[in-house]
Coordinates of C-alpha atoms in Angstrom, one line a residue:
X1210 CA -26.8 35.8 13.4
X1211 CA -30.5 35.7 12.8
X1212 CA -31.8 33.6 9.9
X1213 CA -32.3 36.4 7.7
X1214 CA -28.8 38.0 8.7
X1215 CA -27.5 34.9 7.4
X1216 CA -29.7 34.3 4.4
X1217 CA -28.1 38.0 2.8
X1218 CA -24.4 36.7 3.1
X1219 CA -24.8 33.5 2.0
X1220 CA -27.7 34.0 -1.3
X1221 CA -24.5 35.9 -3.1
X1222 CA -21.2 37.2 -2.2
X1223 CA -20.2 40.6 -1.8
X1224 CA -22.6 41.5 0.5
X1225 CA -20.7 44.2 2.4
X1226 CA -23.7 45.9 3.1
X1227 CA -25.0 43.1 5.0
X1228 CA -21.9 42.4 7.4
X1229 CA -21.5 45.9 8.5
X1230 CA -25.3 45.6 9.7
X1231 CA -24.4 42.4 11.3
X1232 CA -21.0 43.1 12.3
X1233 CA -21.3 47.1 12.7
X1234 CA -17.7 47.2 15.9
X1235 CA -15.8 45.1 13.0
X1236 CA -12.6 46.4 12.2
X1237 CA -12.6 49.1 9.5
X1238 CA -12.2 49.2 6.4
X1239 CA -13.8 45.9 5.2
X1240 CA -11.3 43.2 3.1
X1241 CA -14.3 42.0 0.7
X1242 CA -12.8 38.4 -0.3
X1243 CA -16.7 36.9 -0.5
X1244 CA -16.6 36.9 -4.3
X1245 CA -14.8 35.1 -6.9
X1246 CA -14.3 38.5 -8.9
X1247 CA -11.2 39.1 -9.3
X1248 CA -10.2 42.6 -7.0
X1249 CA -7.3 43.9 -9.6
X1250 CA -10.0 45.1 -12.8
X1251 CA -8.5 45.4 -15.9
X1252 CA -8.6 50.0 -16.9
X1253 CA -9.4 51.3 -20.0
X1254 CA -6.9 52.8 -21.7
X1255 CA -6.4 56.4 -22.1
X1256 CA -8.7 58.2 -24.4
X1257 CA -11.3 55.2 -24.6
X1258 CA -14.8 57.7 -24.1
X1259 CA -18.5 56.1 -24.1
X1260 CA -21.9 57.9 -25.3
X1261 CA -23.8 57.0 -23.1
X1262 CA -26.6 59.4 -25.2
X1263 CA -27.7 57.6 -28.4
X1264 CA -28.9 53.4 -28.7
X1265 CA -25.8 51.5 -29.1
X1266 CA -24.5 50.6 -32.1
X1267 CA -25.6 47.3 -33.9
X1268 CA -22.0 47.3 -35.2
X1269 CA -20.6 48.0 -32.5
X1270 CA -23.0 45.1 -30.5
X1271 CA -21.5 42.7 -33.8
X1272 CA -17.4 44.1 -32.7
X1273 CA -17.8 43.1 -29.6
X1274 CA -19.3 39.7 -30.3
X1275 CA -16.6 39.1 -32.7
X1276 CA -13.7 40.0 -30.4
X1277 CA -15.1 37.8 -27.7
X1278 CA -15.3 34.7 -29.9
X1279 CA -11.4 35.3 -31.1
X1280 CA -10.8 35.3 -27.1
X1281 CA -13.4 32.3 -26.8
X1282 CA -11.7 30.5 -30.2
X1283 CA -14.9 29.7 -31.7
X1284 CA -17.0 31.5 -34.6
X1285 CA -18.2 34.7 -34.2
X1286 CA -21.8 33.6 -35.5
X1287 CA -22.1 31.2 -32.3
X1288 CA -21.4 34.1 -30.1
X1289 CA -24.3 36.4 -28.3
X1290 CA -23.4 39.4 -25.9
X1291 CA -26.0 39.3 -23.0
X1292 CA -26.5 41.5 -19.7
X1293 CA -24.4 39.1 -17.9
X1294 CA -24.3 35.4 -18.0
X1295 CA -26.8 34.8 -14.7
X1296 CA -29.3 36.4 -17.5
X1297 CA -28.5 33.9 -19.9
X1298 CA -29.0 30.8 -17.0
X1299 CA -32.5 32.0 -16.0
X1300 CA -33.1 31.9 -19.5
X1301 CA -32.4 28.6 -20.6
X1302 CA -36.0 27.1 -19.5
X1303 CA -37.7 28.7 -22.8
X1304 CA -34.7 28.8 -25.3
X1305 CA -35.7 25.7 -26.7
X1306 CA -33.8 22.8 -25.2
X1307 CA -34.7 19.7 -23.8
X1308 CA -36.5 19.4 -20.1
X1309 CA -35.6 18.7 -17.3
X1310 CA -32.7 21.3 -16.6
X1311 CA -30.9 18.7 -14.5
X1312 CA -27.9 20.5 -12.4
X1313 CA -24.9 19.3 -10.7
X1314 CA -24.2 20.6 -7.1
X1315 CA -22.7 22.0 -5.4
X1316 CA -22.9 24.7 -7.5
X1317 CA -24.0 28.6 -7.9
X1318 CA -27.7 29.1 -6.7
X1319 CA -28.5 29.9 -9.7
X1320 CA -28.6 26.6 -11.4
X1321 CA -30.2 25.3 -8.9
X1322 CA -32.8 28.3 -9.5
X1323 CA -33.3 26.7 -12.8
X1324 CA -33.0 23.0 -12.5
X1325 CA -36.0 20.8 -11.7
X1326 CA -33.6 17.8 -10.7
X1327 CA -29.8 17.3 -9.7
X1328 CA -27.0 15.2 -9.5
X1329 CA -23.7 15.0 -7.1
X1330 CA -20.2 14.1 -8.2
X1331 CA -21.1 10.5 -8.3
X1332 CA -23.8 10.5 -10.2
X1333 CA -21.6 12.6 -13.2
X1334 CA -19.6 10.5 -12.6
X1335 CA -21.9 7.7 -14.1
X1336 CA -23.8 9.7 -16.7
X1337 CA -24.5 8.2 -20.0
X1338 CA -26.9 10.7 -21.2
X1339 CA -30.0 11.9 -20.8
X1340 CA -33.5 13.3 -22.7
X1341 CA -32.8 16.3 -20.6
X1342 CA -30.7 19.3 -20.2
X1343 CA -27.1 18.1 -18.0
X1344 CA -26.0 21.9 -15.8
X1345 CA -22.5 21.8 -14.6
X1346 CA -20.1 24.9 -14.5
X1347 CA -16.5 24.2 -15.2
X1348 CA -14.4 25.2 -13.3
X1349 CA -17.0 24.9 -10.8
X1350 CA -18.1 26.8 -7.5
X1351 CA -17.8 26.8 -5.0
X1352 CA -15.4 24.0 -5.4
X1353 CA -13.1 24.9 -7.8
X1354 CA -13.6 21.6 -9.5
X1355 CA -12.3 21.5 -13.1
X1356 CA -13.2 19.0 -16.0
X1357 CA -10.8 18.1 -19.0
X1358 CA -12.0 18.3 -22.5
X1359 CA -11.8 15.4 -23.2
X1360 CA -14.3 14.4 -20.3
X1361 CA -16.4 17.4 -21.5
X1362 CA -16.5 16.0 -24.7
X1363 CA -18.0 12.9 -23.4
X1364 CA -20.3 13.9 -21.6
X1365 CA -21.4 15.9 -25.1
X1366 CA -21.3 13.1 -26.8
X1367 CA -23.2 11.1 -24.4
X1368 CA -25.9 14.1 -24.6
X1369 CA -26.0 14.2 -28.3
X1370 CA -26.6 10.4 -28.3
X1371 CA -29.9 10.5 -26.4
X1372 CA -31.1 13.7 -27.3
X1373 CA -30.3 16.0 -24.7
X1374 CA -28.2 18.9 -24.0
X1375 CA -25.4 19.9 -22.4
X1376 CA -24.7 23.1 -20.7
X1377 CA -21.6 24.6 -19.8
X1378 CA -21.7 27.8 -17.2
X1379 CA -17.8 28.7 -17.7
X1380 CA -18.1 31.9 -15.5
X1381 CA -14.3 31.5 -14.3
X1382 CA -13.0 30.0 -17.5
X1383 CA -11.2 32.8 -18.1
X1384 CA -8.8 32.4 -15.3
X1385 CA -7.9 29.3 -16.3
X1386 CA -5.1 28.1 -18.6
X1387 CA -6.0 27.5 -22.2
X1388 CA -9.6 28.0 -24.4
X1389 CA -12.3 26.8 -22.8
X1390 CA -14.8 24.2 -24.4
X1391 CA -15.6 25.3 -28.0
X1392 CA -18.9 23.0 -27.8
X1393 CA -21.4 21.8 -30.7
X1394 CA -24.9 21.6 -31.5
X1395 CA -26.3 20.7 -28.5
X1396 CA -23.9 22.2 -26.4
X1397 CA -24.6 25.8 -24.8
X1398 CA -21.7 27.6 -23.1
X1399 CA -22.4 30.6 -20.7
X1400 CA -19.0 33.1 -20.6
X1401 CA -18.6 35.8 -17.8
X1402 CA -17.0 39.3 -18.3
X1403 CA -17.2 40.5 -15.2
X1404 CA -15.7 37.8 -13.3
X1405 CA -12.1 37.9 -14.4
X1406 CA -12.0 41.1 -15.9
X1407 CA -13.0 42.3 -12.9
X1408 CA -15.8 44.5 -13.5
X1409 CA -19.0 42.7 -12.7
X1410 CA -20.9 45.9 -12.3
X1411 CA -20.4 46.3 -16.2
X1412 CA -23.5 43.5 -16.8
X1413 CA -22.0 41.3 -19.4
X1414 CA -21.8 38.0 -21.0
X1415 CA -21.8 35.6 -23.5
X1416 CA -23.3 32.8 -25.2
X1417 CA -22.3 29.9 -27.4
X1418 CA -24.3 27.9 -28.9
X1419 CA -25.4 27.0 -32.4
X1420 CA -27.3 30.1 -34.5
X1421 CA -31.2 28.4 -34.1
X1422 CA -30.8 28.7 -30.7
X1423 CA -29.1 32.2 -30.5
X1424 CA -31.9 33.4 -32.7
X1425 CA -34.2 32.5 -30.4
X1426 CA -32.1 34.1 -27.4
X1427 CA -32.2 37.7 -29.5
X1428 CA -35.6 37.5 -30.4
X1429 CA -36.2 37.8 -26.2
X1430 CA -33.1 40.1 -25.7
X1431 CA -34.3 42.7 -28.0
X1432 CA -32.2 45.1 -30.5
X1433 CA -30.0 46.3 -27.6
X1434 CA -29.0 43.2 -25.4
X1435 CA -25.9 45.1 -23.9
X1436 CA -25.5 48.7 -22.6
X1437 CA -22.7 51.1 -24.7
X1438 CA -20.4 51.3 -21.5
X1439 CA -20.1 47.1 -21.6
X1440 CA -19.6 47.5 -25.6
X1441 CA -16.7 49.6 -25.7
X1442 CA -15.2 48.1 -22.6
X1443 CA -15.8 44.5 -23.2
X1444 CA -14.7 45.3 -27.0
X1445 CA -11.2 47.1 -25.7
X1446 CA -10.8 44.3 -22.8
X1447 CA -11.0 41.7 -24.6
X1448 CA -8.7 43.1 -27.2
X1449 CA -5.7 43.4 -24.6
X1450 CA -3.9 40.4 -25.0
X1451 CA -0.9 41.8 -22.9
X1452 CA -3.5 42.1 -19.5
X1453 CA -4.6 38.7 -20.1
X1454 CA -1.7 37.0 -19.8
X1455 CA -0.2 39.2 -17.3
X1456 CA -3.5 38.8 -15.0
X1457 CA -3.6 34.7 -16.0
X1458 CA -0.1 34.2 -14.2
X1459 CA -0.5 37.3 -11.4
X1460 CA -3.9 35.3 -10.3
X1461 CA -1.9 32.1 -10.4
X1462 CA 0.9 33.3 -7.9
X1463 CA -1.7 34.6 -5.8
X1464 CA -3.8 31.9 -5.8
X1465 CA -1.0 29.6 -4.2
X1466 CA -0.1 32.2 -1.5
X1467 CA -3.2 32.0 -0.5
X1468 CA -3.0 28.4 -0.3
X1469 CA 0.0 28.8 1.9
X1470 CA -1.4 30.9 4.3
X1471 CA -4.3 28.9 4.7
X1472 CA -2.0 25.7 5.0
X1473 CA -0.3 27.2 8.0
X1474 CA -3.5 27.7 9.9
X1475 CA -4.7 23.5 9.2
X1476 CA -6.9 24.9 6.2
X1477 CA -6.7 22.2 3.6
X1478 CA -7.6 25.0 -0.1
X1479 CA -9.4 22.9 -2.9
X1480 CA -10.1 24.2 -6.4
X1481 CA -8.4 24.7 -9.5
X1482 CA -9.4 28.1 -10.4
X1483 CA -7.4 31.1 -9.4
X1484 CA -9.7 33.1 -8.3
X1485 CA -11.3 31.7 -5.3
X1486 CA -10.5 28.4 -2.8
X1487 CA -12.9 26.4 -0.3
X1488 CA -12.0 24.9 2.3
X1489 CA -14.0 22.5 4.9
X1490 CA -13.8 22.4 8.4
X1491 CA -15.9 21.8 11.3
X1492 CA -15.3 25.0 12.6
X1493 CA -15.8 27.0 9.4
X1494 CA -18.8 29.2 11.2
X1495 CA -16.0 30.2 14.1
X1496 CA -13.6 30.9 11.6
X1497 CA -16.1 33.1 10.0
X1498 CA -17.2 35.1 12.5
X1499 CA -13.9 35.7 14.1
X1500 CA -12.8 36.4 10.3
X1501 CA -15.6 39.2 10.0
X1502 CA -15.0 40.6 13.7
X1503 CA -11.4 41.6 11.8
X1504 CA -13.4 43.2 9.0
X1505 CA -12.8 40.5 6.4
X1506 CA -16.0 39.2 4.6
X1507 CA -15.4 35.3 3.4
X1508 CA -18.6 33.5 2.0
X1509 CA -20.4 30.9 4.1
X1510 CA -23.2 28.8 2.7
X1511 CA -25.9 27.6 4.6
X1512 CA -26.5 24.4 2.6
X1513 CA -22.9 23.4 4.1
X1514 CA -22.3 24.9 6.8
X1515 CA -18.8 23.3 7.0
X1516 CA -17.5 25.1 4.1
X1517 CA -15.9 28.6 3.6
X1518 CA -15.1 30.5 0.0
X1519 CA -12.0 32.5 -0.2
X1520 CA -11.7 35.6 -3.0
X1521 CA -7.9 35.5 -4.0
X1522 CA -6.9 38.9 -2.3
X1523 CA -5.4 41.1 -4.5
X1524 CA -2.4 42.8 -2.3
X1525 CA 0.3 41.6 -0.1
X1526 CA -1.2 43.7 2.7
X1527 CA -4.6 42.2 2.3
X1528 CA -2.8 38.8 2.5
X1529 CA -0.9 39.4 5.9
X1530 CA -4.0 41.2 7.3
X1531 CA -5.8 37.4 6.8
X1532 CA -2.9 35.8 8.4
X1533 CA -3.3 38.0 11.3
X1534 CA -6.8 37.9 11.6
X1535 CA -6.4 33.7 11.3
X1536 CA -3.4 33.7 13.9
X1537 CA -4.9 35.7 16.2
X1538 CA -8.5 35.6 16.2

């Protein structure tokens, strides 16, 4: 692949488009497990229509809000609906908080998009706190690595003690067992709909924080942050208990078949989130290229070159198909 064949599958995942340009004899159709989306969407329900023809409702903006903070288990006033939670990263540089954006990585290219500094897993690992604003998603990505609260909370604390901030992109939280972290004053947390829901395409998100700081996040949003389809979806979705749990323990399952199929070819699976793996292996660009000659898009990076992201296929078939294309490529 040429540079900039390369650049398109590994700047985001899903990038279909791209592999059939580079890989236009691969075998048809294309197993898209690039993403950490989960490929099973939750469906509206029978009957659920959206007007797409007048603004949307500021009560119905306020529903929605509400809903997704009883899901989140923290107020509804600490709760802003936003076109998606990349939206709400890019901007964090003028909502107030403390300078520099300093981001953990490995991580989404995104943060590191915002961040004027960075730190690696031993460096978090020392943190005492900063005059600055500390970036880590949890559980993370590409790594799957997951933080307890009560670590969380330290690092909070630590924050609070020198004036800083800490920010929380919990994009795949939702996946995972239990609430995620409620935060505090200086805490921001970033919450994905699209990623476990699986309905990216819908453009929404979340953010907690403390009201001064949502205020100044709506003054730039606007009267209408979020589009009628993601408020009647998002307001339904989240309101579905029943799918929830279902899709918590369903992702689970198929989270450790993956594993097992990738154990049986020598691929070691890290992570703790359900919806994606990584492995690391010196022969991770073979692996993908044989893996996309059998139509099956997995998501290299070219930072790391050694590491490979797995989506959490969805069917049985689209399981055995990987084990084929791994056993035989």
């Amino acid at each position: 692949m040429t540079q900039a064949e390369m650049a398109a599958l590994t700047h985001h995942g899903g990038r279909i488009d791209a592999a059939k340009a580079v890989f236009p004899n691969a075998a048809q159709p294309w197993l898209d497990l690039s993403t950490g989306i989960n490929p099973s969407p939750w469906s509206p329900p029978d009957g659920l229509t959206v007007d797409a023809g007048p603004l949307p409702d500021p009560t119905g903006i306020a529903r929605l809000e509400a809903r997704a903070a009883a899901h989140f288990g923290v107020a509804a006033k600490r709760v802003a609906a936003v076109p998606g939670s990349e939206m709400a990263l890019r901007l964090l540089p003028i909502l107030g908080i403390a300078q520099p954006i300093v981001a953990f990585r490995p991580s989404y290219g995104t943060h590191g998009a915002v961040a004027s500094a960075w730190i690696d897993g031993a460096g978090l690992d020392r943190w005492q706190g900063q005059a600055a604003a500390l970036l880590l998603a949890n559980p993370n990505n590409p790594d799957g690595a997951h933080h307890a609260p009560e670590r969380l909370a330290e690092l909070a604390a630590a924050q609070g003690r020198a004036d800083g901030w800490l920010i929380l992109d919990e994009a795949f939280a939702d996946a995972m067992p239990g609430p995620g972290f409620g935060g505090g004053g200086r805490v921001i947390v970033l919450r994905s709909f699209g990623k476990f829901f699986g309905l990216a395409g819908i453009r929404l998100g979340f953010v907690i924080a403390a009201p001064d700081v949502l205020s100044r996040l709506r003054a730039l949003l606007g009267d209408w942050p979020v589009s009628s389809h993601a408020i009647a979806w998002g307001s339904a979705a989240y309101a579905d208990g029943a799918w929830i749990t279902a899709t918590r323990i369903a992702l689970a399952e198929r989270a450790a078949a993956l594993d097992e199929v990738l154990a049986r070819h020598g691929l070691i699976a890290r992570g703790a989130c359900p919806l994606f793996r990584m492995i690391e292996t010196p022969d991770a660009p073979a692996i993908f290229a044989r893996l996309a000659a059998a139509g099956i898009l997995v998501r290299p990076f070219s930072d790391a070159p050694e590491r490979l992201r797995f989506g959490v296929p969805a069917a049985p078939g689209d399981l055995a198909r990987l084990d084929r294309a791994l056993r035989h490529g």
